[in-house]
């Protein structure tokens, strides 16, 4: 069973930066599957922010495009989310997730089979 663990969340002022990390246990390689970052703010649905497929192709939701960057290292098999120019509306719990697909990554939660426990990001104005 693949387990994902997020880290790197915290509290920052608007305009600041954070780098989230998602590490995994188990035998499945990140590099062979779609990976994604989602977030969920209080009272809102979980929102897909960015995906990266087995070939390294990426997608970003408009609200984070140009500010957030998804990347992955095959060794030691870690997923990252670099977040710059953070805004108060970015405040949420952030989750990494692994899909059963390798390409054509979904932008909603349904196709993601492994999830981390989440890490809190709080941005103050």
JSON list of C-alpha atoms in Angstrom, two decimals:
[
{"chain": "A", "resi": 1, "resn": "UNK", "atom": "CA", "xyz": [0.00, 0.00, 0.00]},
{"chain": "A", "resi": 2, "resn": "UNK", "atom": "CA", "xyz": [1.42, 3.36, -1.05]},
{"chain": "A", "resi": 3, "resn": "UNK", "atom": "CA", "xyz": [1.39, 6.00, 1.62]},
{"chain": "A", "resi": 4, "resn": "UNK", "atom": "CA", "xyz": [1.98, 9.66, 0.91]},
{"chain": "A", "resi": 5, "resn": "UNK", "atom": "CA", "xyz": [3.18, 12.22, 3.43]},
{"chain": "A", "resi": 6, "resn": "UNK", "atom": "CA", "xyz": [3.12, 15.98, 2.88]},
{"chain": "A", "resi": 7, "resn": "UNK", "atom": "CA", "xyz": [5.36, 18.44, 4.68]},
{"chain": "A", "resi": 8, "resn": "UNK", "atom": "CA", "xyz": [6.46, 22.05, 4.38]},
{"chain": "A", "resi": 9, "resn": "UNK", "atom": "CA", "xyz": [3.26, 23.86, 5.25]},
{"chain": "A", "resi": 10, "resn": "UNK", "atom": "CA", "xyz": [3.19, 26.78, 7.63]},
{"chain": "A", "resi": 11, "resn": "UNK", "atom": "CA", "xyz": [2.20, 30.38, 8.15]},
{"chain": "A", "resi": 12, "resn": "UNK", "atom": "CA", "xyz": [3.53, 33.16, 5.94]},
{"chain": "A", "resi": 13, "resn": "UNK", "atom": "CA", "xyz": [2.77, 36.75, 5.08]},
{"chain": "A", "resi": 14, "resn": "UNK", "atom": "CA", "xyz": [1.19, 37.61, 1.74]},
{"chain": "A", "resi": 15, "resn": "UNK", "atom": "CA", "xyz": [3.85, 37.68, -0.95]},
{"chain": "A", "resi": 16, "resn": "UNK", "atom": "CA", "xyz": [5.88, 35.00, 0.77]},
{"chain": "A", "resi": 17, "resn": "UNK", "atom": "CA", "xyz": [6.88, 31.54, -0.44]},
{"chain": "A", "resi": 18, "resn": "UNK", "atom": "CA", "xyz": [6.62, 27.96, 0.74]},
{"chain": "A", "resi": 19, "resn": "UNK", "atom": "CA", "xyz": [7.80, 24.67, -0.70]},
{"chain": "A", "resi": 20, "resn": "UNK", "atom": "CA", "xyz": [5.66, 21.63, -0.06]},
{"chain": "A", "resi": 21, "resn": "UNK", "atom": "CA", "xyz": [7.14, 18.15, -0.25]},
{"chain": "A", "resi": 22, "resn": "UNK", "atom": "CA", "xyz": [5.34, 14.85, -0.73]},
{"chain": "A", "resi": 23, "resn": "UNK", "atom": "CA", "xyz": [7.22, 11.68, 0.06]},
{"chain": "A", "resi": 24, "resn": "UNK", "atom": "CA", "xyz": [5.98, 8.15, -0.30]},
{"chain": "A", "resi": 25, "resn": "UNK", "atom": "CA", "xyz": [6.38, 4.75, 1.23]},
{"chain": "A", "resi": 26, "resn": "UNK", "atom": "CA", "xyz": [5.65, 1.56, -0.66]},
{"chain": "A", "resi": 27, "resn": "UNK", "atom": "CA", "xyz": [6.84, 0.19, -3.97]},
{"chain": "A", "resi": 28, "resn": "UNK", "atom": "CA", "xyz": [5.02, 2.34, -6.51]},
{"chain": "A", "resi": 29, "resn": "UNK", "atom": "CA", "xyz": [7.10, 4.94, -8.31]},
{"chain": "A", "resi": 30, "resn": "UNK", "atom": "CA", "xyz": [5.79, 8.47, -8.66]},
{"chain": "A", "resi": 31, "resn": "UNK", "atom": "CA", "xyz": [7.41, 8.81, -12.03]},
{"chain": "A", "resi": 32, "resn": "UNK", "atom": "CA", "xyz": [5.11, 6.25, -13.64]},
{"chain": "A", "resi": 33, "resn": "UNK", "atom": "CA", "xyz": [1.81, 7.86, -12.67]},
{"chain": "A", "resi": 34, "resn": "UNK", "atom": "CA", "xyz": [-0.07, 11.14, -12.67]},
{"chain": "A", "resi": 35, "resn": "UNK", "atom": "CA", "xyz": [0.57, 13.07, -9.48]},
{"chain": "A", "resi": 36, "resn": "UNK", "atom": "CA", "xyz": [-1.33, 16.11, -8.30]},
{"chain": "A", "resi": 37, "resn": "UNK", "atom": "CA", "xyz": [-1.64, 18.74, -5.61]},
{"chain": "A", "resi": 38, "resn": "UNK", "atom": "CA", "xyz": [-5.07, 19.64, -4.30]},
{"chain": "A", "resi": 39, "resn": "UNK", "atom": "CA", "xyz": [-6.20, 22.02, -1.59]},
{"chain": "A", "resi": 40, "resn": "UNK", "atom": "CA", "xyz": [-9.28, 22.38, 0.55]},
{"chain": "A", "resi": 41, "resn": "UNK", "atom": "CA", "xyz": [-10.30, 25.55, 2.33]},
{"chain": "A", "resi": 42, "resn": "UNK", "atom": "CA", "xyz": [-12.88, 25.51, 5.16]},
{"chain": "A", "resi": 43, "resn": "UNK", "atom": "CA", "xyz": [-16.39, 25.09, 3.79]},
{"chain": "A", "resi": 44, "resn": "UNK", "atom": "CA", "xyz": [-15.16, 24.49, 0.24]},
{"chain": "A", "resi": 45, "resn": "UNK", "atom": "CA", "xyz": [-14.69, 21.46, -1.96]},
{"chain": "A", "resi": 46, "resn": "UNK", "atom": "CA", "xyz": [-11.27, 19.96, -2.56]},
{"chain": "A", "resi": 47, "resn": "UNK", "atom": "CA", "xyz": [-9.77, 21.79, -5.54]},
{"chain": "A", "resi": 48, "resn": "UNK", "atom": "CA", "xyz": [-7.23, 20.48, -8.03]},
{"chain": "A", "resi": 49, "resn": "UNK", "atom": "CA", "xyz": [-4.31, 22.88, -8.41]},
{"chain": "A", "resi": 50, "resn": "UNK", "atom": "CA", "xyz": [-1.75, 21.18, -10.59]},
{"chain": "A", "resi": 51, "resn": "UNK", "atom": "CA", "xyz": [-0.87, 17.83, -12.13]},
{"chain": "A", "resi": 52, "resn": "UNK", "atom": "CA", "xyz": [2.24, 16.21, -13.57]},
{"chain": "A", "resi": 53, "resn": "UNK", "atom": "CA", "xyz": [2.13, 13.09, -15.74]},
{"chain": "A", "resi": 54, "resn": "UNK", "atom": "CA", "xyz": [4.55, 10.23, -16.33]},
{"chain": "A", "resi": 55, "resn": "UNK", "atom": "CA", "xyz": [6.26, 12.26, -19.08]},
{"chain": "A", "resi": 56, "resn": "UNK", "atom": "CA", "xyz": [6.57, 15.39, -16.96]},
{"chain": "A", "resi": 57, "resn": "UNK", "atom": "CA", "xyz": [3.79, 17.34, -18.65]},
{"chain": "A", "resi": 58, "resn": "UNK", "atom": "CA", "xyz": [2.08, 19.74, -16.28]},
{"chain": "A", "resi": 59, "resn": "UNK", "atom": "CA", "xyz": [-1.23, 21.52, -15.87]},
{"chain": "A", "resi": 60, "resn": "UNK", "atom": "CA", "xyz": [-2.16, 24.40, -13.54]},
{"chain": "A", "resi": 61, "resn": "UNK", "atom": "CA", "xyz": [-5.44, 25.91, -12.54]},
{"chain": "A", "resi": 62, "resn": "UNK", "atom": "CA", "xyz": [-5.57, 29.59, -13.58]},
{"chain": "A", "resi": 63, "resn": "UNK", "atom": "CA", "xyz": [-5.54, 30.90, -10.02]},
{"chain": "A", "resi": 64, "resn": "UNK", "atom": "CA", "xyz": [-2.04, 29.52, -9.35]},
{"chain": "A", "resi": 65, "resn": "UNK", "atom": "CA", "xyz": [-0.53, 29.67, -12.83]},
{"chain": "A", "resi": 66, "resn": "UNK", "atom": "CA", "xyz": [2.73, 31.62, -12.78]},
{"chain": "A", "resi": 67, "resn": "UNK", "atom": "CA", "xyz": [2.98, 31.41, -8.98]},
{"chain": "A", "resi": 68, "resn": "UNK", "atom": "CA", "xyz": [3.08, 27.66, -8.23]},
{"chain": "A", "resi": 69, "resn": "UNK", "atom": "CA", "xyz": [5.39, 25.06, -9.77]},
{"chain": "A", "resi": 70, "resn": "UNK", "atom": "CA", "xyz": [4.99, 21.29, -9.53]},
{"chain": "A", "resi": 71, "resn": "UNK", "atom": "CA", "xyz": [8.04, 19.09, -9.93]},
{"chain": "A", "resi": 72, "resn": "UNK", "atom": "CA", "xyz": [9.25, 15.61, -9.06]},
{"chain": "A", "resi": 73, "resn": "UNK", "atom": "CA", "xyz": [12.51, 13.85, -8.37]},
{"chain": "A", "resi": 74, "resn": "UNK", "atom": "CA", "xyz": [12.68, 10.24, -9.41]},
{"chain": "A", "resi": 75, "resn": "UNK", "atom": "CA", "xyz": [15.43, 9.64, -6.87]},
{"chain": "A", "resi": 76, "resn": "UNK", "atom": "CA", "xyz": [14.51, 9.83, -4.03]},
{"chain": "A", "resi": 77, "resn": "UNK", "atom": "CA", "xyz": [11.00, 9.77, -5.50]},
{"chain": "A", "resi": 78, "resn": "UNK", "atom": "CA", "xyz": [9.62, 12.99, -4.12]},
{"chain": "A", "resi": 79, "resn": "UNK", "atom": "CA", "xyz": [6.96, 15.41, -5.37]},
{"chain": "A", "resi": 80, "resn": "UNK", "atom": "CA", "xyz": [7.24, 19.15, -4.77]},
{"chain": "A", "resi": 81, "resn": "UNK", "atom": "CA", "xyz": [5.06, 22.23, -4.94]},
{"chain": "A", "resi": 82, "resn": "UNK", "atom": "CA", "xyz": [6.91, 25.53, -4.98]},
{"chain": "A", "resi": 83, "resn": "UNK", "atom": "CA", "xyz": [4.51, 28.30, -4.04]},
{"chain": "A", "resi": 84, "resn": "UNK", "atom": "CA", "xyz": [5.51, 31.92, -4.60]},
{"chain": "A", "resi": 85, "resn": "UNK", "atom": "CA", "xyz": [3.68, 35.21, -4.18]},
{"chain": "A", "resi": 86, "resn": "UNK", "atom": "CA", "xyz": [1.23, 33.59, -1.78]},
{"chain": "A", "resi": 87, "resn": "UNK", "atom": "CA", "xyz": [-2.10, 35.31, -1.17]},
{"chain": "A", "resi": 88, "resn": "UNK", "atom": "CA", "xyz": [-4.58, 35.06, 1.72]},
{"chain": "A", "resi": 89, "resn": "UNK", "atom": "CA", "xyz": [-6.94, 33.14, -0.56]},
{"chain": "A", "resi": 90, "resn": "UNK", "atom": "CA", "xyz": [-4.31, 30.39, -0.83]},
{"chain": "A", "resi": 91, "resn": "UNK", "atom": "CA", "xyz": [-5.00, 29.49, 2.80]},
{"chain": "A", "resi": 92, "resn": "UNK", "atom": "CA", "xyz": [-6.09, 25.85, 2.90]},
{"chain": "A", "resi": 93, "resn": "UNK", "atom": "CA", "xyz": [-5.00, 22.32, 3.67]},
{"chain": "A", "resi": 94, "resn": "UNK", "atom": "CA", "xyz": [-2.83, 21.05, 0.82]},
{"chain": "A", "resi": 95, "resn": "UNK", "atom": "CA", "xyz": [-2.81, 17.41, -0.29]},
{"chain": "A", "resi": 96, "resn": "UNK", "atom": "CA", "xyz": [-0.71, 15.39, -2.69]},
{"chain": "A", "resi": 97, "resn": "UNK", "atom": "CA", "xyz": [-2.29, 12.49, -4.53]},
{"chain": "A", "resi": 98, "resn": "UNK", "atom": "CA", "xyz": [-1.43, 9.69, -6.95]},
{"chain": "A", "resi": 99, "resn": "UNK", "atom": "CA", "xyz": [-3.67, 8.62, -9.82]},
{"chain": "A", "resi": 100, "resn": "UNK", "atom": "CA", "xyz": [-4.05, 5.21, -11.40]},
{"chain": "A", "resi": 101, "resn": "UNK", "atom": "CA", "xyz": [-3.43, 6.95, -14.77]},
{"chain": "A", "resi": 102, "resn": "UNK", "atom": "CA", "xyz": [-0.03, 7.65, -16.31]},
{"chain": "A", "resi": 103, "resn": "UNK", "atom": "CA", "xyz": [-1.18, 10.39, -18.71]},
{"chain": "A", "resi": 104, "resn": "UNK", "atom": "CA", "xyz": [-4.24, 12.55, -19.33]},
{"chain": "A", "resi": 105, "resn": "UNK", "atom": "CA", "xyz": [-4.24, 13.40, -15.67]},
{"chain": "A", "resi": 106, "resn": "UNK", "atom": "CA", "xyz": [-7.59, 14.17, -14.11]},
{"chain": "A", "resi": 107, "resn": "UNK", "atom": "CA", "xyz": [-8.12, 17.57, -12.52]},
{"chain": "A", "resi": 108, "resn": "UNK", "atom": "CA", "xyz": [-10.65, 16.39, -9.98]},
{"chain": "A", "resi": 109, "resn": "UNK", "atom": "CA", "xyz": [-10.40, 13.89, -7.17]},
{"chain": "A", "resi": 110, "resn": "UNK", "atom": "CA", "xyz": [-12.12, 10.84, -8.63]},
{"chain": "A", "resi": 111, "resn": "UNK", "atom": "CA", "xyz": [-9.14, 9.17, -10.30]},
{"chain": "A", "resi": 112, "resn": "UNK", "atom": "CA", "xyz": [-6.70, 9.65, -7.43]},
{"chain": "A", "resi": 113, "resn": "UNK", "atom": "CA", "xyz": [-6.23, 6.50, -5.40]},
{"chain": "A", "resi": 114, "resn": "UNK", "atom": "CA", "xyz": [-3.61, 7.48, -2.83]},
{"chain": "A", "resi": 115, "resn": "UNK", "atom": "CA", "xyz": [-3.69, 10.61, -0.68]},
{"chain": "A", "resi": 116, "resn": "UNK", "atom": "CA", "xyz": [-1.56, 12.20, 1.96]},
{"chain": "A", "resi": 117, "resn": "UNK", "atom": "CA", "xyz": [-2.92, 13.46, 5.25]},
{"chain": "A", "resi": 118, "resn": "UNK", "atom": "CA", "xyz": [-2.53, 17.11, 4.24]},
{"chain": "A", "resi": 119, "resn": "UNK", "atom": "CA", "xyz": [-0.44, 20.04, 5.40]},
{"chain": "A", "resi": 120, "resn": "UNK", "atom": "CA", "xyz": [-1.86, 23.40, 6.49]},
{"chain": "A", "resi": 121, "resn": "UNK", "atom": "CA", "xyz": [-0.88, 26.57, 4.65]},
{"chain": "A", "resi": 122, "resn": "UNK", "atom": "CA", "xyz": [-1.95, 29.88, 6.18]},
{"chain": "A", "resi": 123, "resn": "UNK", "atom": "CA", "xyz": [-1.31, 33.19, 4.45]},
{"chain": "A", "resi": 124, "resn": "UNK", "atom": "CA", "xyz": [-1.93, 36.42, 6.34]},
{"chain": "A", "resi": 125, "resn": "UNK", "atom": "CA", "xyz": [-2.43, 39.82, 4.80]}
]
